[in-house]
Amino acid sequence: MRRIRANAIAILTVAWILGTFYYLWQDSKPQSAAASSSSSASQTRRGHGQKAAQNQNQQLGSFDEKSYLSAKQLKPGDDPYREHAFNLQESDRLGGERAIRDTRHYRCAALNYDADLPSTSIIITFHNEARSTLLRTIKSVLMRSPPSLIQEIILIDDFSSDREQHQVQSHCRYVTFLRLNRLVFPASGLIRSRVRGASSASASILTFLDSHCEVNADWLQPMIQRVKEDHTRVVSPIIDVISLDNFAYLAASADLRGGFDWSLHFKWEQIPIEQKMARNDPTQPIRTPVIAGGIFVMDKSWFNHLGQYDTHMDIWGGENFELSFRVWMCGGSLEILPCSRVGHVFRKRHPYDFPEGNALTYIKNTRRAAEVWMDEYKQYYYSARPSAQGKAFGSITDRLTLRRKLNCKPFRWYMENVYPELRVPEQEAVSSVLKQGGLCLETRGTDGLGLAECRGIGGSRPQSQRWELIEPLIRQQDLCLAISAFTAGSKVKMEPCNTKEPRQKWKPKGPALQHMVSGLCLDSQTPTGPLVISQCRPQMASQSWEPQIIT
Ligand code: UD2
Ligand code: MN
């Protein structure tokens, strides 16, 4: 009986000890995968403990969130998409804050950052933003950033019609508020607003955000770390997707970077396969030719040194190309950091007006970027966007002076080193006749060639006398001029074009046409004889070919 009691006591003791351990373990376990708030445990580990004791969220404590949100809510029967191009009803339903899934790769959570990271000024420009999305942007920053990293949040109201939108400001000592002055900024837009915000920033690092974002767990530390290590880096997070219909928070792919086509249309594209293969650490930064534009961190003196933004760009669009080209070509770099995630509501249309129309504004802004930064490559922009030709874009003298002063590299360098994957379009084929004396080079039969009297003028020239000189090929429709062997005296004939075929490669040498591999020149020998290649003597009449463009 005694023995049974002793056993029971032993079992109870063990159960009690185990229970205590379980309780303690539960308590110290990191919070679930949901990014609820920047955990104080991780802040202490990273040395941001000083201010961490304050619950950031409580800094909006006296703010009457309910009445702020309900004052501008949808009325029954209103189209929830009309005003903001997203479902306002769903956004309002979520209120000022919510938990979101931590979408980072699991290895990100184990990374450490310097204890003495500098703080940042967060700049949010907005025009007629919905109250609930704006509030969630601000509160997510307060909830999920180490307090010591936030110097301030600068809200810039770009002429919104709701003049009470900034109420939140008076309830949080971190938030400052600016409203643009119509006299100084007659027709504003996000570019001038950001410059205005940046000029009033007091921290050494700038962080730009759109006004409908939700930042995710530990979003700020990776970006500030990279900029602290090298102030010429401009860094972006992976931008997760907040559904414009139901506001679900969706993880974006971690294999994407920013790219564009020649019309200067931004697109997300896969990281080139060689780079993907070389990535064995998913937490490593991704080099990107351009950034999407809205969410990035940049050293303030570097931002100022590089000329901030082109403030002659209006309303929206194009500034991300201008900034990206400038950063790369003037000595910096752009990267996306996979361990930093920020959600953004991507919309299908602009919910605001462009005084000069959406298309014209985009043309003006991108034309400025192309004219200042793209050198001879701007021709491809104009071919892809013919409507841009002749459209007004203002003076670019200041920006060209800036480019010279900063001693920036040519766009060719950018193409070769930063974005070699962007294919240069085939040069537009220009037809010419190839004249020798009074005669013209023409094709005969299936593969023969010879000189003959030039026939027709302009558009009435016969096909057999029309040539397209697209280095290294000399082509007539699908056939190209080719040597039959690499020795002097070998016949020249026509065969199906192939840019890789060494027998078809030619280049101009004075008035002569030299075969690139053999070094010999196209020679008619006698006006009636066959065409051959022979030692180059460009001064000889039989080797002189004068292209005349057919108009
Ligand atoms: C993307 C960028 C955006 C900007 C734009 C190109 C992201 C997530 N977003 O477009 O930041 O780079 O490409 O220009 O990369 N706004 C003003 N005044 C205006 C118009 C807009 O303050 O006259 C604000 C607007 O409230 C928002 C921000 O500027 O906070 C960006 O505008 P958007 O959200 O309409 O642009 P988005 O995300 O389609
Ligand atoms: Mn946006």
Coordinates of C-alpha atoms and ligand atoms in Angstrom, one line a residue:
M1 CA 0.0 0.0 0.0
R2 CA 2.9 2.3 1.0
R3 CA 4.7 1.3 -2.1
I4 CA 1.7 2.2 -4.3
R5 CA 1.4 5.6 -2.6
A6 CA 5.2 6.2 -3.2
N7 CA 4.8 5.3 -6.8
A8 CA 1.8 7.6 -7.2
I9 CA 3.8 10.5 -5.7
A10 CA 6.8 9.8 -8.0
I11 CA 4.5 9.8 -11.0
L12 CA 2.8 13.0 -10.0
T13 CA 6.2 14.7 -9.4
V14 CA 7.5 13.7 -12.8
A15 CA 4.2 14.9 -14.4
W16 CA 4.5 18.2 -12.6
I17 CA 8.1 18.7 -13.7
L18 CA 7.3 17.8 -17.3
G19 CA 4.2 20.1 -17.1
T20 CA 6.4 23.0 -15.9
F21 CA 8.9 22.4 -18.6
Y22 CA 6.2 22.3 -21.3
Y23 CA 4.7 25.6 -19.9
L24 CA 8.1 27.3 -20.0
W25 CA 8.9 26.0 -23.5
Q26 CA 5.5 27.2 -24.8
D27 CA 6.2 30.6 -23.3
S28 CA 9.6 31.0 -24.9
K29 CA 8.6 29.5 -28.3
P30 CA 8.6 32.2 -31.1
Q31 CA 5.2 33.3 -32.1
S32 CA 3.5 31.4 -34.9
A33 CA 4.4 31.9 -38.6
A34 CA 2.0 34.8 -38.7
A35 CA 3.9 38.1 -38.7
S36 CA 2.1 39.6 -35.8
S37 CA 4.6 42.0 -34.6
S38 CA 8.4 42.4 -34.5
S39 CA 9.1 40.1 -31.5
S40 CA 10.9 41.7 -28.6
A41 CA 13.0 38.5 -28.3
S42 CA 14.5 39.0 -31.8
Q43 CA 15.0 42.7 -31.2
T44 CA 17.0 42.1 -28.0
R45 CA 19.1 39.6 -29.9
R46 CA 19.7 42.2 -32.6
G47 CA 20.3 44.9 -30.1
H48 CA 17.2 47.0 -30.7
G49 CA 16.0 46.4 -27.2
Q50 CA 16.1 49.9 -25.8
K51 CA 12.8 51.2 -27.2
A52 CA 11.4 47.8 -27.8
A53 CA 9.6 47.7 -24.5
Q54 CA 7.1 50.2 -25.8
N55 CA 4.5 48.6 -27.8
Q56 CA 4.6 50.5 -31.1
N57 CA 1.0 49.9 -31.7
Q58 CA 0.0 51.7 -28.5
Q59 CA 1.5 54.8 -29.9
L60 CA -1.7 55.3 -31.7
G61 CA -3.5 54.5 -28.4
S62 CA -5.5 57.7 -28.1
F63 CA -6.5 57.6 -31.8
D64 CA -10.1 56.8 -32.4
E65 CA -9.6 54.4 -35.2
K66 CA -13.2 53.4 -35.5
S67 CA -14.6 56.8 -36.1
Y68 CA -11.7 57.7 -38.4
L69 CA -12.5 54.7 -40.6
S70 CA -16.3 54.9 -40.4
A71 CA -16.4 58.6 -41.4
K72 CA -15.5 57.7 -45.0
Q73 CA -17.1 54.3 -45.4
L74 CA -19.0 53.1 -48.4
K75 CA -22.7 53.9 -48.6
P76 CA -25.1 51.0 -49.4
G77 CA -25.4 50.6 -53.2
D78 CA -22.0 52.3 -53.9
D79 CA -19.6 50.5 -56.3
P80 CA -16.8 49.4 -53.9
Y81 CA -14.2 49.7 -56.8
R82 CA -15.2 53.1 -58.1
E83 CA -13.1 55.4 -56.0
H84 CA -9.9 53.4 -55.5
A85 CA -9.8 50.7 -58.2
F86 CA -9.8 48.1 -55.4
N87 CA -12.6 46.6 -53.3
L88 CA -13.0 49.3 -50.6
Q89 CA -15.6 47.2 -48.7
E90 CA -13.1 44.4 -48.1
S91 CA -10.3 46.8 -47.2
D92 CA -12.5 48.6 -44.6
R93 CA -13.7 45.3 -43.2
L94 CA -10.1 44.4 -42.2
G95 CA -9.7 47.6 -40.2
G96 CA -6.4 49.2 -39.3
E97 CA -4.4 46.1 -38.7
R98 CA -4.3 42.4 -39.2
A99 CA -1.9 39.5 -38.9
I100 CA -0.3 38.4 -42.2
R101 CA 1.6 35.2 -43.1
D102 CA 5.4 35.5 -42.9
T103 CA 6.2 34.7 -46.6
R104 CA 10.0 34.6 -46.3
H105 CA 12.1 31.6 -46.9
Y106 CA 12.5 29.9 -43.5
R107 CA 16.3 30.5 -43.6
C108 CA 15.7 34.3 -43.4
A109 CA 14.5 34.1 -39.8
A110 CA 17.9 32.8 -38.7
L111 CA 19.9 35.8 -40.2
N112 CA 21.5 38.3 -37.9
Y113 CA 21.9 42.0 -38.5
D114 CA 24.2 44.6 -36.9
A115 CA 23.1 45.9 -33.6
D116 CA 23.9 49.5 -34.6
L117 CA 21.9 49.8 -37.8
P118 CA 21.1 53.4 -38.6
S119 CA 17.5 54.6 -38.5
T120 CA 15.4 55.6 -41.5
S121 CA 12.8 58.2 -42.5
I122 CA 9.9 56.5 -44.1
I123 CA 8.3 58.5 -46.9
I124 CA 4.8 57.8 -48.0
T125 CA 3.2 60.0 -50.6
F126 CA -0.5 59.6 -51.3
H127 CA -3.3 61.1 -53.4
N128 CA -6.9 60.2 -52.4
E129 CA -5.8 57.0 -50.7
A130 CA -8.5 55.0 -48.8
R131 CA -8.3 55.6 -45.1
S132 CA -8.2 51.8 -44.2
T133 CA -5.3 51.1 -46.6
L134 CA -3.3 54.1 -45.5
L135 CA -3.8 53.3 -41.9
R136 CA -2.8 49.7 -42.4
T137 CA 0.4 50.9 -44.2
I138 CA 1.3 53.1 -41.2
K139 CA 0.3 50.6 -38.5
S140 CA 2.1 47.7 -40.2
V141 CA 5.3 49.8 -40.2
L142 CA 4.8 50.6 -36.5
M143 CA 4.0 47.0 -35.6
R144 CA 6.7 45.2 -37.6
S145 CA 9.8 47.5 -37.4
P146 CA 12.3 47.6 -34.6
P147 CA 11.5 51.0 -33.0
S148 CA 15.1 52.1 -33.0
L149 CA 15.1 51.9 -36.8
I150 CA 12.2 54.3 -37.4
Q151 CA 13.3 57.9 -37.2
E152 CA 10.0 59.1 -38.5
I153 CA 7.2 58.4 -41.0
I154 CA 6.6 61.3 -43.3
L155 CA 3.2 61.5 -44.9
I156 CA 2.9 63.7 -48.0
D157 CA -0.6 64.5 -49.0
D158 CA -0.5 65.2 -52.7
F159 CA -3.7 67.4 -53.0
S160 CA -6.1 64.7 -51.7
S161 CA -9.7 65.9 -51.5
D162 CA -10.1 64.4 -48.0
R163 CA -8.3 67.0 -46.0
E164 CA -8.7 65.0 -42.7
Q165 CA -6.8 62.0 -43.9
H166 CA -3.8 62.8 -41.8
Q167 CA -5.6 62.8 -38.5
V168 CA -3.5 59.8 -37.4
Q169 CA -0.5 62.1 -37.3
S170 CA -1.5 64.0 -34.2
H171 CA -1.6 60.6 -32.3
C172 CA 1.8 59.3 -33.1
R173 CA 5.0 61.2 -32.4
Y174 CA 6.7 59.3 -35.2
V175 CA 4.4 60.6 -37.9
T176 CA 4.9 64.0 -39.5
F177 CA 2.6 65.4 -42.2
L178 CA 3.1 67.6 -45.2
R179 CA 0.6 69.0 -47.6
L180 CA 1.9 70.2 -50.9
N181 CA 1.5 73.8 -51.7
R182 CA -0.2 74.5 -55.0
L183 CA 1.9 77.6 -55.6
V184 CA 5.2 75.7 -55.3
F185 CA 3.9 72.5 -56.8
P186 CA 1.3 73.5 -59.4
A187 CA 0.7 70.1 -60.9
S188 CA 2.3 67.6 -58.6
G189 CA 2.5 63.9 -58.7
L190 CA 4.4 61.2 -56.9
I191 CA 7.8 62.3 -58.1
R192 CA 7.8 65.8 -56.8
S193 CA 6.0 64.7 -53.6
R194 CA 8.8 62.2 -52.9
V195 CA 11.4 64.8 -53.4
R196 CA 9.6 67.1 -51.1
G197 CA 9.3 64.3 -48.5
A198 CA 13.0 63.4 -48.9
S199 CA 14.1 67.0 -48.4
S200 CA 12.5 67.2 -45.0
A201 CA 13.8 63.8 -43.9
S202 CA 16.1 63.9 -40.8
A203 CA 17.5 60.3 -41.0
S204 CA 20.5 59.3 -43.1
I205 CA 18.6 56.6 -44.9
L206 CA 15.4 57.0 -46.9
T207 CA 12.7 54.4 -47.2
F208 CA 9.9 54.9 -49.8
L209 CA 6.5 53.1 -49.6
D210 CA 3.3 53.3 -51.5
S211 CA 0.2 54.2 -49.5
H212 CA -1.5 50.8 -49.8
C213 CA 1.2 48.5 -48.4
E214 CA 1.5 46.1 -45.5
V215 CA 5.1 45.4 -44.4
N216 CA 6.0 41.9 -43.3
A217 CA 8.1 40.5 -40.5
D218 CA 11.6 41.9 -40.2
W219 CA 11.2 43.8 -43.5
L220 CA 13.5 46.7 -42.7
Q221 CA 16.6 45.1 -41.2
P222 CA 17.9 43.3 -44.4
M223 CA 17.5 46.5 -46.4
I224 CA 19.2 48.9 -44.0
Q225 CA 22.0 46.4 -43.4
R226 CA 22.8 46.2 -47.2
V227 CA 22.7 50.0 -47.5
K228 CA 24.8 50.5 -44.4
E229 CA 27.5 48.1 -45.8
D230 CA 27.6 50.0 -49.1
H231 CA 25.9 53.3 -49.4
T232 CA 25.7 53.1 -53.3
R233 CA 23.3 50.1 -53.1
V234 CA 19.7 50.8 -53.7
V235 CA 17.6 48.0 -52.4
S236 CA 14.0 46.7 -52.7
P237 CA 12.0 44.0 -51.0
I238 CA 10.2 41.2 -52.7
I239 CA 6.8 42.8 -53.3
D240 CA 4.0 40.4 -52.2
V241 CA 0.5 40.8 -53.7
I242 CA -2.5 42.0 -51.7
S243 CA -5.5 41.0 -53.7
L244 CA -7.5 44.0 -55.0
D245 CA -10.6 41.9 -54.7
N246 CA -10.5 40.2 -51.3
F247 CA -7.4 41.6 -49.8
A248 CA -5.8 38.2 -49.3
Y249 CA -2.0 38.5 -48.7
L250 CA -0.3 36.3 -51.3
A251 CA 3.4 35.4 -51.5
A252 CA 5.2 36.6 -54.7
S253 CA 7.8 34.4 -56.4
A254 CA 11.3 34.8 -55.1
D255 CA 12.8 34.1 -58.6
L256 CA 11.8 37.4 -60.2
R257 CA 13.7 40.6 -61.0
G258 CA 12.6 43.9 -62.7
G259 CA 12.9 44.2 -66.5
F260 CA 11.4 46.2 -69.3
D261 CA 10.8 46.2 -73.1
W262 CA 11.8 48.9 -75.5
S263 CA 8.6 50.8 -75.1
L264 CA 9.7 51.3 -71.4
H265 CA 7.0 49.1 -70.1
F266 CA 8.0 47.6 -66.7
K267 CA 7.7 43.8 -66.2
W268 CA 8.7 41.2 -63.7
E269 CA 10.9 38.5 -65.3
Q270 CA 12.6 35.3 -64.3
I271 CA 16.2 35.6 -63.1
P272 CA 18.4 34.4 -66.0
I273 CA 19.0 30.7 -65.8
E274 CA 22.8 30.9 -65.2
Q275 CA 22.2 33.2 -62.2
K276 CA 19.5 30.9 -60.9
M277 CA 21.8 27.9 -61.1
A278 CA 24.5 29.8 -59.3
R279 CA 22.2 30.7 -56.4
N280 CA 22.7 28.2 -53.7
D281 CA 21.6 30.5 -50.9
P282 CA 18.0 31.7 -51.2
T283 CA 18.6 34.6 -48.8
Q284 CA 21.2 36.2 -51.2
P285 CA 20.3 39.5 -52.9
I286 CA 19.1 39.4 -56.5
R287 CA 20.7 42.0 -58.9
T288 CA 18.0 43.7 -60.8
P289 CA 18.2 45.9 -64.0
V290 CA 15.3 48.1 -62.8
I291 CA 13.1 48.4 -59.7
A292 CA 9.4 48.6 -59.7
G293 CA 9.7 52.0 -58.2
G294 CA 7.5 52.3 -55.2
I295 CA 9.2 50.5 -52.4
F296 CA 13.0 50.9 -51.9
V297 CA 15.6 52.0 -49.4
M298 CA 18.4 54.4 -50.4
D299 CA 21.1 56.4 -48.5
K300 CA 20.0 60.0 -48.3
S301 CA 23.3 61.6 -49.3
W302 CA 23.6 59.1 -52.2
F303 CA 20.0 60.1 -53.3
N304 CA 21.0 63.7 -53.2
H305 CA 24.4 63.2 -54.8
L306 CA 22.7 61.3 -57.7
G307 CA 20.2 64.1 -58.3
Q308 CA 17.1 62.9 -56.4
Y309 CA 14.5 62.5 -59.1
D310 CA 13.8 64.3 -62.4
T311 CA 11.3 66.7 -61.0
H312 CA 10.0 67.6 -64.5
M313 CA 8.2 64.3 -64.6
D314 CA 4.5 64.6 -63.8
I315 CA 2.0 62.6 -61.8
W316 CA 3.0 58.9 -62.3
G317 CA 5.3 56.7 -64.3
G318 CA 8.8 56.5 -65.8
E319 CA 10.7 57.7 -62.7
N320 CA 11.7 54.1 -61.9
F321 CA 13.6 53.8 -65.2
E322 CA 15.2 57.1 -64.8
L323 CA 16.3 56.3 -61.3
S324 CA 17.4 52.8 -62.2
F325 CA 19.5 53.8 -65.2
R326 CA 21.1 56.6 -63.2
V327 CA 21.9 54.4 -60.2
W328 CA 23.6 51.7 -62.4
M329 CA 25.3 54.1 -64.9
C330 CA 26.6 56.5 -62.2
G331 CA 28.3 54.0 -59.9
G332 CA 25.6 52.3 -57.8
S333 CA 23.7 49.1 -58.0
L334 CA 20.1 47.8 -57.5
E335 CA 19.1 44.7 -55.8
I336 CA 16.0 42.9 -54.5
L337 CA 16.4 41.3 -51.0
P338 CA 14.4 38.1 -50.7
C339 CA 14.4 38.3 -46.9
S340 CA 12.5 41.5 -47.0
R341 CA 8.8 41.3 -47.9
V342 CA 6.3 44.0 -48.3
G343 CA 2.7 43.5 -49.6
H344 CA 1.2 45.9 -52.1
V345 CA -2.2 46.3 -53.7
F346 CA -1.5 46.1 -57.4
R347 CA -4.3 47.8 -59.4
K348 CA -5.5 47.5 -62.9
R349 CA -6.2 51.2 -63.5
H350 CA -5.3 54.5 -62.0
P351 CA -8.0 55.8 -59.7
Y352 CA -6.9 59.4 -60.3
D353 CA -6.9 61.9 -63.1
F354 CA -3.9 63.0 -65.2
P355 CA -4.4 66.6 -66.2
E356 CA -2.7 66.0 -69.6
G357 CA -4.1 62.4 -70.0
N358 CA -2.5 59.2 -68.9
A359 CA -0.8 58.3 -72.2
L360 CA 0.7 61.7 -72.8
T361 CA 2.1 61.9 -69.3
Y362 CA 3.7 58.5 -69.6
I363 CA 5.2 59.5 -72.9
K364 CA 6.6 62.7 -71.5
N365 CA 8.1 61.0 -68.5
T366 CA 9.6 58.0 -70.4
R367 CA 10.8 60.3 -73.2
R368 CA 12.8 62.3 -70.7
A369 CA 14.3 59.1 -69.3
A370 CA 15.2 57.9 -72.8
E371 CA 16.6 61.2 -74.0
V372 CA 18.8 61.7 -71.0
W373 CA 20.1 58.2 -70.4
M374 CA 19.6 55.9 -73.4
D375 CA 22.1 57.4 -75.9
E376 CA 21.8 55.7 -79.4
Y377 CA 19.6 53.0 -77.9
K378 CA 16.7 55.5 -77.7
Q379 CA 16.0 54.8 -81.3
Y380 CA 14.5 51.4 -80.2
Y381 CA 12.3 53.2 -77.7
Y382 CA 11.0 55.4 -80.6
S383 CA 10.5 52.4 -82.9
A384 CA 8.5 50.6 -80.1
R385 CA 6.5 53.7 -79.2
P386 CA 6.2 55.7 -82.5
S387 CA 3.6 57.9 -80.9
A388 CA 6.3 59.4 -78.7
Q389 CA 7.9 61.2 -81.6
G390 CA 7.3 64.9 -81.6
K391 CA 5.5 64.9 -78.2
A392 CA 6.6 67.7 -75.8
F393 CA 8.9 66.6 -73.0
G394 CA 10.3 69.9 -71.8
S395 CA 13.9 70.9 -71.3
I396 CA 16.4 68.2 -70.3
T397 CA 19.5 70.5 -70.1
D398 CA 19.8 70.2 -66.3
R399 CA 19.6 66.5 -66.3
L400 CA 22.2 66.2 -69.1
T401 CA 24.5 68.5 -67.1
L402 CA 24.0 66.3 -64.1
R403 CA 24.9 63.2 -66.1
R404 CA 28.1 64.9 -67.3
K405 CA 28.9 66.1 -63.8
L406 CA 28.5 62.7 -62.3
N407 CA 30.6 61.2 -65.1
C408 CA 28.1 58.4 -65.7
K409 CA 28.8 55.4 -68.0
P410 CA 27.2 55.1 -71.4
F411 CA 24.0 53.2 -71.9
R412 CA 26.0 50.6 -74.0
W413 CA 27.8 49.8 -70.7
Y414 CA 24.4 49.2 -69.0
M415 CA 23.3 47.0 -71.9
E416 CA 26.5 44.9 -71.8
N417 CA 27.0 44.6 -68.0
V418 CA 23.6 45.0 -66.4
Y419 CA 20.9 43.9 -68.9
P420 CA 22.6 41.8 -71.6
E421 CA 19.4 39.7 -71.8
L422 CA 17.5 42.7 -73.3
R423 CA 17.5 41.8 -77.0
V424 CA 18.3 44.7 -79.4
P425 CA 15.8 44.6 -82.2
E426 CA 17.0 43.7 -85.7
Q427 CA 18.0 46.8 -87.5
E428 CA 15.3 47.9 -89.8
A429 CA 16.1 46.6 -93.3
V430 CA 16.9 49.4 -95.7
S431 CA 16.9 48.4 -99.4
S432 CA 19.7 49.6 -101.6
V433 CA 21.0 49.0 -105.1
L434 CA 24.7 48.2 -105.2
K435 CA 26.3 50.2 -108.0
Q436 CA 29.5 49.7 -109.8
G437 CA 30.2 52.3 -112.5
G438 CA 26.8 52.7 -114.2
L439 CA 25.8 49.1 -113.5
C440 CA 23.9 47.3 -110.7
L441 CA 24.6 44.0 -108.9
E442 CA 21.8 41.6 -109.6
T443 CA 20.8 38.0 -109.0
R444 CA 20.3 35.6 -111.9
G445 CA 18.6 32.2 -111.9
T446 CA 18.6 30.3 -108.6
D447 CA 22.0 31.2 -107.2
G448 CA 23.9 33.2 -109.9
L449 CA 25.1 36.8 -109.7
G450 CA 26.3 39.5 -112.2
L451 CA 26.3 43.1 -113.2
A452 CA 23.6 44.5 -115.3
E453 CA 22.1 47.8 -116.4
C454 CA 20.2 49.5 -113.5
R455 CA 16.5 49.3 -114.0
G456 CA 13.6 51.3 -112.7
I457 CA 13.7 54.0 -110.1
G458 CA 12.6 54.1 -106.4
G459 CA 9.8 51.6 -105.7
S460 CA 9.9 50.3 -109.3
R461 CA 13.4 48.8 -109.0
P462 CA 13.3 45.1 -109.7
Q463 CA 13.6 42.7 -106.8
S464 CA 16.7 41.1 -108.4
Q465 CA 18.6 44.4 -107.9
R466 CA 17.4 45.2 -104.3
W467 CA 19.9 44.5 -101.5
E468 CA 19.7 44.8 -97.7
L469 CA 23.0 45.4 -96.0
I470 CA 22.5 44.2 -92.4
E471 CA 26.0 43.6 -91.1
P472 CA 27.4 41.0 -91.5
L473 CA 24.9 39.8 -94.1
I474 CA 24.2 41.1 -97.7
R475 CA 20.8 39.8 -98.3
Q476 CA 18.0 39.7 -100.9
Q477 CA 14.9 38.4 -99.2
D478 CA 15.8 35.0 -97.7
L479 CA 19.0 34.5 -99.7
C480 CA 22.5 35.9 -98.8
L481 CA 25.7 36.5 -100.6
A482 CA 28.2 33.7 -99.8
I483 CA 31.6 32.6 -100.9
S484 CA 32.0 29.0 -102.2
A485 CA 35.5 28.6 -100.8
F486 CA 38.0 30.7 -98.7
T487 CA 40.6 31.1 -101.4
A488 CA 41.2 33.9 -103.9
G489 CA 39.3 33.4 -107.2
S490 CA 36.5 31.4 -105.5
K491 CA 33.0 32.1 -106.9
V492 CA 30.4 34.1 -105.0
K493 CA 26.8 32.8 -105.0
M494 CA 23.4 33.1 -103.3
E495 CA 22.3 30.7 -100.6
P496 CA 19.7 30.7 -97.7
C497 CA 20.7 33.2 -95.0
N498 CA 22.3 32.1 -91.8
T499 CA 23.9 34.7 -89.5
K500 CA 26.2 32.0 -88.0
E501 CA 27.6 30.9 -91.4
P502 CA 31.2 32.2 -91.8
R503 CA 30.9 32.1 -95.6
Q504 CA 28.2 34.8 -95.5
K505 CA 29.9 37.4 -93.3
W506 CA 30.9 40.7 -94.9
K507 CA 31.9 44.2 -93.8
P508 CA 32.6 47.4 -95.7
K509 CA 36.2 48.3 -96.4
G510 CA 36.2 51.8 -97.9
P511 CA 34.1 51.4 -101.1
A512 CA 34.9 47.6 -101.2
L513 CA 33.0 44.8 -99.5
Q514 CA 35.4 42.5 -97.6
H515 CA 34.6 38.9 -96.7
M516 CA 35.3 38.9 -92.9
V517 CA 37.0 35.5 -92.6
S518 CA 39.1 35.2 -95.7
G519 CA 39.9 38.9 -95.8
L520 CA 39.3 38.9 -99.6
C521 CA 37.0 41.4 -101.4
L522 CA 34.0 41.1 -103.7
D523 CA 35.3 41.5 -107.2
S524 CA 33.4 41.6 -110.6
Q525 CA 36.7 41.0 -112.5
T526 CA 35.0 41.8 -115.8
P527 CA 31.5 43.2 -116.2
T528 CA 30.3 40.0 -117.9
G529 CA 32.3 37.4 -115.9
P530 CA 31.2 35.7 -112.7
L531 CA 31.6 37.4 -109.3
V532 CA 34.6 36.2 -107.2
I533 CA 36.6 37.1 -104.2
S534 CA 40.1 38.4 -104.7
Q535 CA 42.8 40.3 -102.8
C536 CA 41.4 43.6 -101.6
R537 CA 42.3 46.6 -103.7
P538 CA 39.4 48.9 -102.8
Q539 CA 40.6 51.6 -105.3
M540 CA 40.0 49.2 -108.2
A541 CA 36.8 49.8 -110.1
S542 CA 35.9 46.1 -110.1
Q543 CA 35.9 46.1 -106.2
S544 CA 34.0 49.3 -105.7
W545 CA 30.4 49.0 -104.7
E546 CA 28.3 52.0 -104.0
P547 CA 25.1 51.4 -102.1
Q548 CA 22.3 53.7 -103.0
I549 CA 19.3 53.6 -100.7
I550 CA 16.0 53.0 -102.6
T551 CA 13.5 55.6 -101.5
Ligands
UD2_1 C1 4.3 51.6 -59.5 C2 5.0 51.9 -58.2 C3 4.8 53.3 -57.9 C4 5.5 54.2 -58.9 C5 4.9 53.8 -60.3 C6 5.6 54.4 -61.4 C7 5.3 49.9 -56.7 C8 4.7 49.1 -55.7 N1 4.5 51.0 -57.2 O1 2.9 52.0 -59.6 O2 5.4 53.6 -56.6 O3 6.9 54.0 -58.9 O4 5.0 52.4 -60.5 O5 5.5 55.8 -61.4 O6 6.4 49.7 -57.2 N2 0.5 59.2 -55.9 C9 0.7 60.5 -55.5 N3 0.3 61.5 -56.4 C10 -0.1 61.2 -57.6 C11 -0.3 59.9 -58.0 C12 0.1 58.9 -57.1 O7 1.1 60.8 -54.4 O8 -0.4 62.2 -58.4 C13 0.8 58.2 -54.9 C14 -0.2 57.1 -54.7 O9 -1.2 57.4 -53.8 C15 0.7 55.9 -54.3 C16 2.0 56.2 -55.0 O10 2.0 57.5 -55.4 O11 0.9 55.9 -52.9 C17 2.1 55.3 -56.3 O12 1.0 55.4 -57.1 P1 0.2 54.1 -57.6 O13 0.0 53.2 -56.4 O14 -1.0 54.5 -58.3 O15 1.3 53.4 -58.5 P2 1.5 51.8 -58.9 O16 1.6 51.1 -57.6 O17 0.5 51.4 -59.8
MN2 MN 0.8 51.4 -55.7

